[in-house]
Amino acid sequence: MTYVIAQPCVDVKDKACIEECPVDCIYEGSRSLYIHPDECVDCGACEPVCPVEAIFYEDDTPEEWKDYYKANVEFFDDLGSPGGASKLGLIERDHAFIAALPPQNG
């Protein structure tokens, strides 16, 4: 199990969760943040600091945002497990599902 970043983060990317994450597993895409499912230690530190309430434990993700689990996992298909987001900085792409969304939260 892992945490998932869902729709409220798209086009917002507040990054308070990045500061709180003790294992540096929250990566920044062009329009959204993504939690690496293999690097996340399920500590939950990110969830309460998210100002837009976009972070959910996998099993608690609202039904309308269930597709964001797949987007979070598949975002790392090409990256593998880099072992920390700070090494990479901004990754100039998003999962196709998120890239195809109209502008959000604006």
XYZ file of C-alpha atoms in Angstrom:
106
model
C 0.000 0.000 0.000
C 1.014 3.584 -0.559
C -0.298 7.116 -0.545
C -1.762 8.681 -3.690
C -1.877 12.272 -4.884
C -5.185 13.001 -6.611
C -6.937 15.695 -8.666
C -6.832 18.601 -6.181
C -3.041 18.789 -6.656
C -3.163 19.122 -10.446
C -2.012 22.608 -11.461
C -1.532 23.579 -7.779
C 1.595 21.717 -6.575
C 1.779 23.435 -3.180
C 4.789 21.257 -2.165
C 4.185 21.354 1.607
C 4.104 17.567 1.394
C 7.601 17.487 -0.130
C 8.977 19.400 2.842
C 7.308 17.001 5.277
C 8.267 13.708 3.592
C 11.075 12.020 5.574
C 12.117 9.727 2.698
C 12.021 12.173 -0.248
C 9.543 10.059 -2.250
C 7.319 12.847 -3.629
C 8.354 13.775 -7.155
C 7.350 16.850 -9.131
C 5.902 16.495 -12.617
C 4.891 19.366 -14.879
C 1.332 19.666 -13.538
C 1.165 17.419 -10.484
C 3.165 15.790 -7.727
C 3.551 12.003 -7.560
C 4.342 9.640 -4.683
C 6.726 6.825 -5.593
C 4.932 3.626 -4.508
C 8.151 1.696 -3.787
C 9.896 4.502 -1.907
C 6.930 5.569 0.254
C 7.144 4.149 3.779
C 3.457 4.833 4.523
C 4.263 7.192 7.386
C 1.395 9.549 6.486
C 3.356 12.724 7.230
C 2.373 14.221 3.871
C -1.385 13.849 4.202
C -2.216 16.382 6.952
C -0.001 19.159 5.514
C -1.611 19.148 2.058
C -3.617 22.401 1.905
C -5.893 21.125 -0.874
C -6.465 17.657 0.670
C -5.159 15.822 -2.392
C -3.298 13.011 -0.603
C -5.031 9.775 0.336
C -4.025 6.364 1.592
C -4.503 4.073 -1.410
C -7.570 2.281 0.011
C -9.129 5.578 1.128
C -8.910 7.361 -2.231
C -12.394 8.648 -3.170
C -14.022 6.651 -5.953
C -13.972 9.581 -8.417
C -10.168 9.750 -8.069
C -9.303 6.026 -8.156
C -7.526 6.491 -11.528
C -4.913 8.638 -9.793
C -3.453 5.544 -8.129
C -2.590 4.129 -11.542
C -1.233 7.504 -12.674
C 1.015 7.723 -9.578
C 2.372 4.205 -10.137
C 2.817 4.432 -13.917
C 4.531 7.835 -13.717
C 7.587 5.905 -12.502
C 7.582 3.242 -15.238
C 10.394 5.004 -17.135
C 12.127 6.439 -14.064
C 12.399 3.283 -12.014
C 13.336 3.979 -8.408
C 15.740 6.942 -8.368
C 16.016 6.823 -4.579
C 14.946 10.364 -3.874
C 13.102 13.170 -5.601
C 15.537 15.946 -4.686
C 18.162 14.425 -7.005
C 15.894 14.897 -10.013
C 14.060 18.149 -9.385
C 11.248 18.999 -11.777
C 10.454 16.211 -14.223
C 9.163 17.925 -17.360
C 6.291 15.517 -18.001
C 3.177 14.012 -16.455
C 1.299 10.745 -16.707
C -0.834 10.819 -19.874
C -4.038 10.781 -17.792
C -3.010 13.984 -15.999
C -1.471 15.636 -19.053
C -4.791 15.234 -20.883
C -6.830 16.998 -18.183
C -8.096 20.524 -18.869
C -6.593 23.238 -16.637
C -7.589 22.564 -13.012
C -8.091 24.492 -9.805
C -7.926 27.845 -11.468
